[in-house]
């Protein structure tokens, strides 16, 4: 293409700034640059949505490229093709002239081809005496060569997005299957739990899956379904562990000698308030209320790096799974205001805030201690945060907490659905934990 050459369309077709920009871009082809026309065409097909062209327009582009004499597009071999409308229509699967003109205009507007019209609007080439083409009028494929790198990058991104969408759809399908069969198993085996509510939540999630979904929409649904699946697995595993414990207890019952048969917390640290007990300083020099101090596991249970071994964790929380702190704070942002310094950075901060909120809500110390014994300290603090978030919807927070504790001990309560409902109610609003 001649440097600095500007061509305007023939007849009534107007000139546009887009056409001028495409002509300027076509002049920036690097010397010696070459591309296989068919590989480049496949890249255009992959990047079609990003380029803003239709499939019928690509049919016309395919027909145009068949008139290019070589497999590789390069400046040395010329960049103009000049087929007649009749020949172009034949190679475009018999497309009518009006439709052909419309899709040619789409390709021009998308910046994939340029018009180089002759004085009379005809497409032809002037040849010298040796038969070589001196000047040609028709359609220039120079923009394809100038935008080759851009088109290839767009194609690679489109392929990556498509693979991610496929993988997300597959994971969602597997998760749907898992939840459906886990719920069916629980109902068939008469496993304790609110399986009716879980079924309703599952159906609601399935109904929200759009027919044409983006990766972001599917990923959000997959997170919620994953949480529901974890809850189902958690309830079933707790039921299996409880059956094993009941079986073991029935075998060794005659060997047990318990001076206090009504107590079920033999292996737990005492939760009763001792006379004269006051707040003591923690490692940071901050005073901790007795309730917070009693929530911490005793030192004999501490494992490597200060973590509680699995056996001790099962005793402390009755096998009830605790959820990530970030998820709890996303579902219950109101609890953040009651943390030390108005922020919550770890579970200790959340449990300290829960003690303050417990008193504010009118929940008795004994009800909260029973919840800690039945659910585990982290889960009890999580439930307090949920009760605070629900505000005026709960008439008696103390009675509600005791009811949830009893349902937990029977294996009929799961925290996951409560958290999911609050996350949706808050519209996914996130606040910094600290």
XYZ file of C-alpha atoms in Angstrom:
434
model
C 0.000 0.000 0.000
C 1.395 3.409 -0.938
C 2.621 5.429 2.055
C 0.338 8.307 2.927
C -2.292 7.228 0.382
C -5.929 7.813 1.348
C -8.764 6.359 -0.681
C -12.426 7.279 -0.385
C -15.353 5.032 -1.317
C -17.027 5.222 -4.699
C -20.539 6.526 -5.216
C -22.862 7.429 -2.359
C -20.987 5.478 0.278
C -19.745 8.002 2.874
C -16.255 8.252 4.258
C -15.867 7.706 8.006
C -13.209 8.242 10.626
C -13.109 4.488 11.156
C -12.157 3.944 7.513
C -9.442 6.573 7.783
C -8.105 4.950 10.962
C -8.063 1.544 9.255
C -6.111 2.968 6.320
C -3.581 4.508 8.684
C -3.264 1.225 10.569
C -2.676 -0.640 7.309
C 0.393 1.503 6.701
C 2.051 0.281 9.918
C 2.807 -3.234 8.671
C 6.285 -4.263 9.757
C 8.690 -5.036 6.895
C 8.844 -8.727 6.019
C 5.764 -9.608 8.066
C 3.893 -12.705 6.855
C 0.964 -14.752 8.050
C -0.796 -17.872 6.817
C -4.143 -16.632 5.591
C -6.025 -19.689 6.811
C -4.442 -19.716 10.276
C -5.231 -16.034 10.548
C -8.793 -16.693 9.408
C -9.220 -19.371 12.113
C -7.974 -16.876 14.700
C -10.566 -14.369 13.456
C -13.273 -17.017 13.842
C -12.183 -17.634 17.454
C -12.130 -13.908 18.227
C -15.365 -13.165 16.351
C -17.331 -11.769 19.350
C -14.487 -9.425 20.303
C -14.102 -8.229 16.714
C -17.816 -7.562 16.309
C -18.433 -9.561 13.132
C -21.161 -12.049 12.277
C -20.780 -15.596 11.033
C -22.204 -14.580 7.648
C -19.602 -11.820 7.393
C -16.914 -14.434 8.024
C -18.337 -16.467 5.153
C -17.703 -13.474 2.882
C -14.185 -13.027 4.286
C -13.501 -16.699 3.645
C -14.596 -16.231 0.023
C -12.388 -13.133 -0.347
C -9.329 -14.980 0.936
C -9.786 -17.693 -1.690
C -8.997 -15.033 -4.311
C -5.651 -14.249 -2.669
C -3.141 -16.149 -4.819
C -0.795 -17.438 -2.077
C -1.193 -19.206 1.249
C 0.782 -16.499 3.026
C -0.307 -12.862 3.116
C 2.590 -10.429 2.647
C 3.218 -7.005 1.159
C 5.667 -8.444 -1.374
C 2.888 -10.466 -3.012
C 0.306 -7.668 -2.941
C -2.599 -7.081 -0.620
C -5.494 -6.397 -3.036
C -8.072 -8.921 -4.234
C -10.456 -7.862 -7.004
C -13.171 -10.481 -7.619
C -16.361 -9.596 -9.429
C -19.636 -9.704 -7.543
C -20.689 -12.777 -9.508
C -17.543 -14.752 -8.646
C -17.592 -13.600 -5.037
C -21.242 -14.622 -4.720
C -20.466 -18.143 -6.011
C -17.663 -18.671 -3.515
C -19.835 -17.223 -0.710
C -22.277 -20.149 -1.056
C -24.570 -18.358 -3.472
C -25.120 -15.271 -1.326
C -27.328 -12.666 -3.001
C -25.699 -9.374 -4.128
C -27.622 -7.290 -1.563
C -26.631 -9.588 1.296
C -23.077 -9.669 -0.013
C -22.808 -5.874 0.037
C -24.206 -5.732 3.572
C -21.637 -8.162 4.960
C -18.791 -6.542 3.073
C -19.749 -3.321 4.847
C -19.601 -5.192 8.190
C -16.049 -6.346 7.436
C -15.029 -2.795 6.509
C -16.588 -1.359 9.688
C -14.832 -4.011 11.785
C -11.499 -2.927 10.323
C -10.691 -6.290 8.741
C -10.625 -5.178 5.098
C -10.353 -1.900 3.192
C -12.022 -0.711 0.038
C -9.764 0.612 -2.675
C -12.284 1.736 -5.245
C -11.416 2.575 -8.833
C -12.623 5.805 -10.496
C -15.683 4.004 -11.881
C -16.216 1.650 -8.915
C -15.187 -1.474 -10.825
C -12.707 -4.018 -9.446
C -9.761 -4.740 -11.706
C -5.966 -4.715 -11.948
C -3.617 -3.034 -14.381
C -0.786 -5.231 -15.571
C 2.481 -4.333 -17.241
C 3.799 -5.941 -20.420
C 5.347 -8.775 -18.393
C 1.958 -9.627 -16.917
C 2.793 -8.403 -13.413
C 0.118 -6.449 -11.564
C 0.988 -2.773 -11.401
C -2.057 -1.367 -9.658
C -5.232 -3.075 -8.439
C -8.631 -1.853 -7.298
C -10.840 -3.961 -5.030
C -10.536 -5.043 -1.394
C -7.307 -4.727 0.591
C -6.484 -7.348 3.237
C -3.744 -5.132 4.674
C -5.647 -4.652 7.990
C -5.491 -8.411 8.573
C -1.707 -8.339 8.373
C -1.408 -5.132 10.402
C -3.664 -6.499 13.171
C -2.330 -10.071 13.082
C -0.782 -9.962 16.574
C -3.892 -8.344 18.057
C -6.168 -10.900 16.399
C -4.028 -13.808 17.613
C -4.088 -12.472 21.185
C -7.861 -12.029 21.073
C -8.216 -15.587 19.775
C -6.017 -16.981 22.566
C -8.064 -15.114 25.174
C -11.327 -16.355 23.656
C -10.061 -19.944 23.775
C -8.973 -19.553 27.408
C -12.350 -18.044 28.352
C -14.185 -20.844 26.601
C -12.128 -23.498 28.406
C -12.738 -21.795 31.736
C -16.477 -21.669 31.039
C -16.465 -25.350 30.079
C -14.552 -26.343 33.226
C -16.861 -24.245 35.424
C -19.950 -25.809 33.838
C -18.525 -29.293 34.436
C -17.774 -28.527 38.074
C -21.268 -27.109 38.526
C -22.808 -30.216 36.951
C -20.821 -32.522 39.245
C -21.749 -30.411 42.277
C -25.447 -30.538 41.339
C -25.265 -34.315 41.016
C -23.484 -34.667 44.359
C -26.024 -32.543 46.237
C -28.983 -34.333 44.685
C -27.694 -37.792 45.552
C -26.476 -36.833 49.014
C -29.902 -35.422 49.912
C -31.615 -38.520 48.502
C -29.311 -40.744 50.552
C -30.011 -38.768 53.716
C -33.785 -38.996 53.212
C -33.662 -42.717 52.396
C -31.483 -43.467 55.431
C -33.579 -41.203 57.712
C -30.570 -39.111 58.724
C -31.478 -36.307 61.174
C -31.338 -32.839 59.652
C -33.396 -30.163 57.980
C -33.237 -31.847 54.585
C -36.466 -30.227 53.416
C -34.945 -26.759 53.779
C -31.754 -27.919 52.094
C -33.793 -29.330 49.200
C -35.601 -26.015 48.779
C -32.314 -24.123 48.760
C -30.900 -26.548 46.199
C -33.899 -26.097 43.919
C -33.595 -22.325 44.246
C -29.933 -22.459 43.193
C -30.727 -24.696 40.223
C -33.508 -22.358 39.121
C -31.052 -19.444 39.141
C -28.746 -21.067 36.568
C -29.210 -19.027 33.361
C -29.429 -20.709 29.979
C -26.640 -18.521 28.626
C -24.346 -17.832 31.557
C -21.076 -16.009 32.015
C -18.138 -17.452 33.920
C -18.713 -14.961 36.737
C -22.368 -15.975 37.175
C -21.556 -19.692 37.162
C -18.639 -19.235 39.562
C -20.901 -17.451 42.053
C -23.491 -20.236 41.870
C -20.745 -22.852 42.153
C -19.519 -21.257 45.397
C -22.991 -21.393 46.896
C -23.585 -24.959 45.728
C -20.191 -25.994 47.073
C -21.168 -24.624 50.466
C -24.461 -26.532 50.350
C -22.657 -29.736 49.358
C -20.197 -29.305 52.234
C -23.119 -28.953 54.624
C -24.728 -32.152 53.334
C -21.457 -34.055 53.641
C -20.928 -32.603 57.117
C -24.330 -33.769 58.357
C -23.872 -37.260 56.905
C -20.360 -37.629 58.361
C -21.581 -36.513 61.781
C -24.355 -39.092 61.589
C -21.863 -41.835 60.727
C -19.534 -40.811 63.591
C -22.461 -40.682 66.016
C -23.548 -44.200 65.025
C -19.999 -45.484 65.591
C -19.823 -43.772 68.988
C -23.223 -45.178 70.002
C -22.100 -48.645 68.943
C -18.876 -48.386 70.958
C -20.689 -47.015 73.997
C -23.186 -49.888 73.921
C -20.302 -52.402 73.993
C -18.451 -50.834 76.949
C -21.416 -49.435 78.911
C -21.090 -52.038 81.656
C -17.471 -51.002 82.274
C -18.283 -47.340 82.886
C -18.564 -46.044 86.444
C -19.745 -42.480 86.462
C -20.407 -40.811 89.786
C -22.451 -38.131 87.988
C -24.542 -39.912 85.315
C -26.311 -36.713 84.271
C -23.070 -35.053 83.107
C -22.142 -35.350 79.430
C -19.063 -33.162 79.559
C -16.553 -35.441 81.306
C -13.886 -34.781 78.677
C -14.579 -31.042 78.439
C -13.087 -28.207 80.523
C -15.603 -26.844 83.000
C -17.848 -24.034 81.794
C -19.217 -23.152 85.248
C -18.304 -19.731 86.658
C -16.059 -19.998 89.691
C -16.640 -17.681 92.631
C -14.381 -14.641 92.484
C -13.263 -15.312 88.894
C -12.180 -12.118 87.122
C -10.802 -11.141 83.739
C -7.111 -11.946 83.141
C -4.666 -10.504 80.642
C -3.997 -12.313 77.371
C -0.681 -12.509 75.567
C -1.257 -9.062 74.077
C -1.728 -7.494 77.505
C -5.472 -6.999 76.913
C -7.968 -8.090 79.542
C -10.187 -10.984 78.480
C -13.604 -11.681 80.017
C -13.925 -15.072 81.799
C -16.359 -16.192 79.104
C -13.724 -15.757 76.374
C -11.053 -17.455 78.489
C -13.299 -20.441 79.091
C -13.857 -20.821 75.339
C -10.164 -21.563 74.690
C -9.157 -25.273 74.533
C -7.081 -26.547 77.498
C -3.341 -26.821 76.988
C -3.203 -30.658 77.176
C -5.138 -30.747 73.865
C -2.669 -28.438 72.084
C -0.845 -30.141 69.213
C 2.027 -28.980 66.989
C 2.042 -25.248 66.267
C -0.709 -24.755 68.856
C -3.372 -26.516 66.757
C -5.974 -28.793 68.282
C -5.652 -32.466 67.159
C -8.558 -33.922 65.244
C -9.738 -36.088 68.144
C -9.903 -33.142 70.511
C -11.615 -30.978 67.885
C -14.307 -33.632 67.449
C -14.947 -33.649 71.198
C -15.010 -29.857 71.486
C -17.375 -29.261 68.609
C -19.292 -32.563 68.321
C -17.979 -32.812 64.733
C -19.722 -29.599 63.656
C -17.711 -27.963 60.887
C -16.616 -24.348 61.293
C -16.549 -22.117 58.224
C -13.825 -19.678 57.102
C -13.709 -16.483 59.111
C -13.886 -14.402 55.915
C -17.190 -16.054 54.946
C -18.631 -15.445 58.419
C -17.714 -11.745 58.267
C -19.125 -11.449 54.735
C -22.431 -12.904 55.930
C -22.448 -10.967 59.233
C -20.686 -7.597 58.771
C -22.525 -6.051 61.751
C -20.365 -8.029 64.209
C -17.285 -6.088 63.036
C -18.340 -3.032 65.031
C -18.018 -4.991 68.295
C -14.531 -6.354 67.690
C -11.445 -4.929 69.428
C -10.875 -1.507 67.910
C -13.877 -1.961 65.580
C -12.183 -4.733 63.582
C -11.955 -8.533 63.622
C -8.748 -10.135 62.450
C -8.961 -13.657 63.898
C -11.273 -16.087 65.676
C -10.281 -14.773 69.125
C -11.486 -11.310 68.114
C -14.772 -12.792 66.879
C -15.313 -14.708 70.132
C -14.586 -11.552 72.155
C -17.108 -9.641 70.041
C -19.637 -12.458 70.484
C -19.411 -12.137 74.281
C -20.215 -8.431 74.027
C -23.081 -9.031 71.592
C -24.380 -11.921 73.718
C -24.798 -9.573 76.665
C -26.336 -6.877 74.477
C -28.906 -9.323 73.037
C -29.891 -10.554 76.502
C -28.560 -14.102 76.019
C -27.700 -15.620 79.376
C -24.148 -16.824 80.084
C -25.413 -20.373 80.621
C -27.135 -20.445 77.218
C -23.973 -19.262 75.508
C -21.805 -21.752 77.422
C -24.131 -24.589 76.413
C -23.843 -23.440 72.798
C -20.042 -23.427 73.063
C -20.114 -26.942 74.485
C -22.541 -28.231 71.889
C -21.259 -26.449 68.777
C -17.714 -25.468 69.597
C -16.553 -21.921 70.458
C -16.076 -20.790 66.838
C -19.501 -21.985 65.733
C -21.208 -20.538 68.807
C -19.646 -17.145 68.050
C -20.738 -17.529 64.427
C -24.348 -18.181 65.472
C -24.297 -15.111 67.744
C -23.085 -13.051 64.756
C -25.936 -14.456 62.646
C -28.499 -13.631 65.344
C -27.164 -10.067 65.491
C -27.370 -9.763 61.704
C -30.994 -10.888 61.628
C -31.843 -8.136 64.135
C -35.528 -7.793 64.877
C -36.541 -11.051 63.174
C -35.790 -13.069 66.364
C -38.007 -12.346 69.373
C -35.996 -14.293 71.959
C -32.289 -14.619 71.045
C -31.551 -16.694 74.161
C -34.333 -19.188 73.511
C -33.405 -19.340 69.833
C -29.765 -20.108 70.737
C -30.792 -22.874 73.151
C -33.037 -24.402 70.472
C -30.191 -24.386 67.937
C -27.891 -25.992 70.526
C -30.367 -28.830 71.123
C -30.811 -29.307 67.354
C -27.035 -29.399 66.933
C -26.701 -32.134 69.549
C -29.357 -34.127 67.662
C -27.551 -33.520 64.356
C -30.447 -31.487 62.954
C -28.819 -28.058 62.574
C -26.317 -26.829 59.972
C -24.753 -23.372 59.929
C -24.062 -23.299 56.176
C -27.618 -22.551 54.956
C -27.928 -19.728 57.516
C -24.666 -18.161 56.308
C -25.640 -18.547 52.631
C -28.970 -16.828 53.225
C -27.250 -13.899 54.937
C -24.625 -13.611 52.173
C -27.392 -13.343 49.582
C -29.349 -10.899 51.743
C -26.292 -8.650 52.053
C -25.767 -8.719 48.281
C -22.195 -9.996 48.578
C -21.041 -6.799 50.406
C -17.569 -7.271 51.844
C -15.897 -5.401 54.670
C -12.313 -5.663 55.807
C -11.811 -7.959 58.757
C -8.937 -5.976 60.205
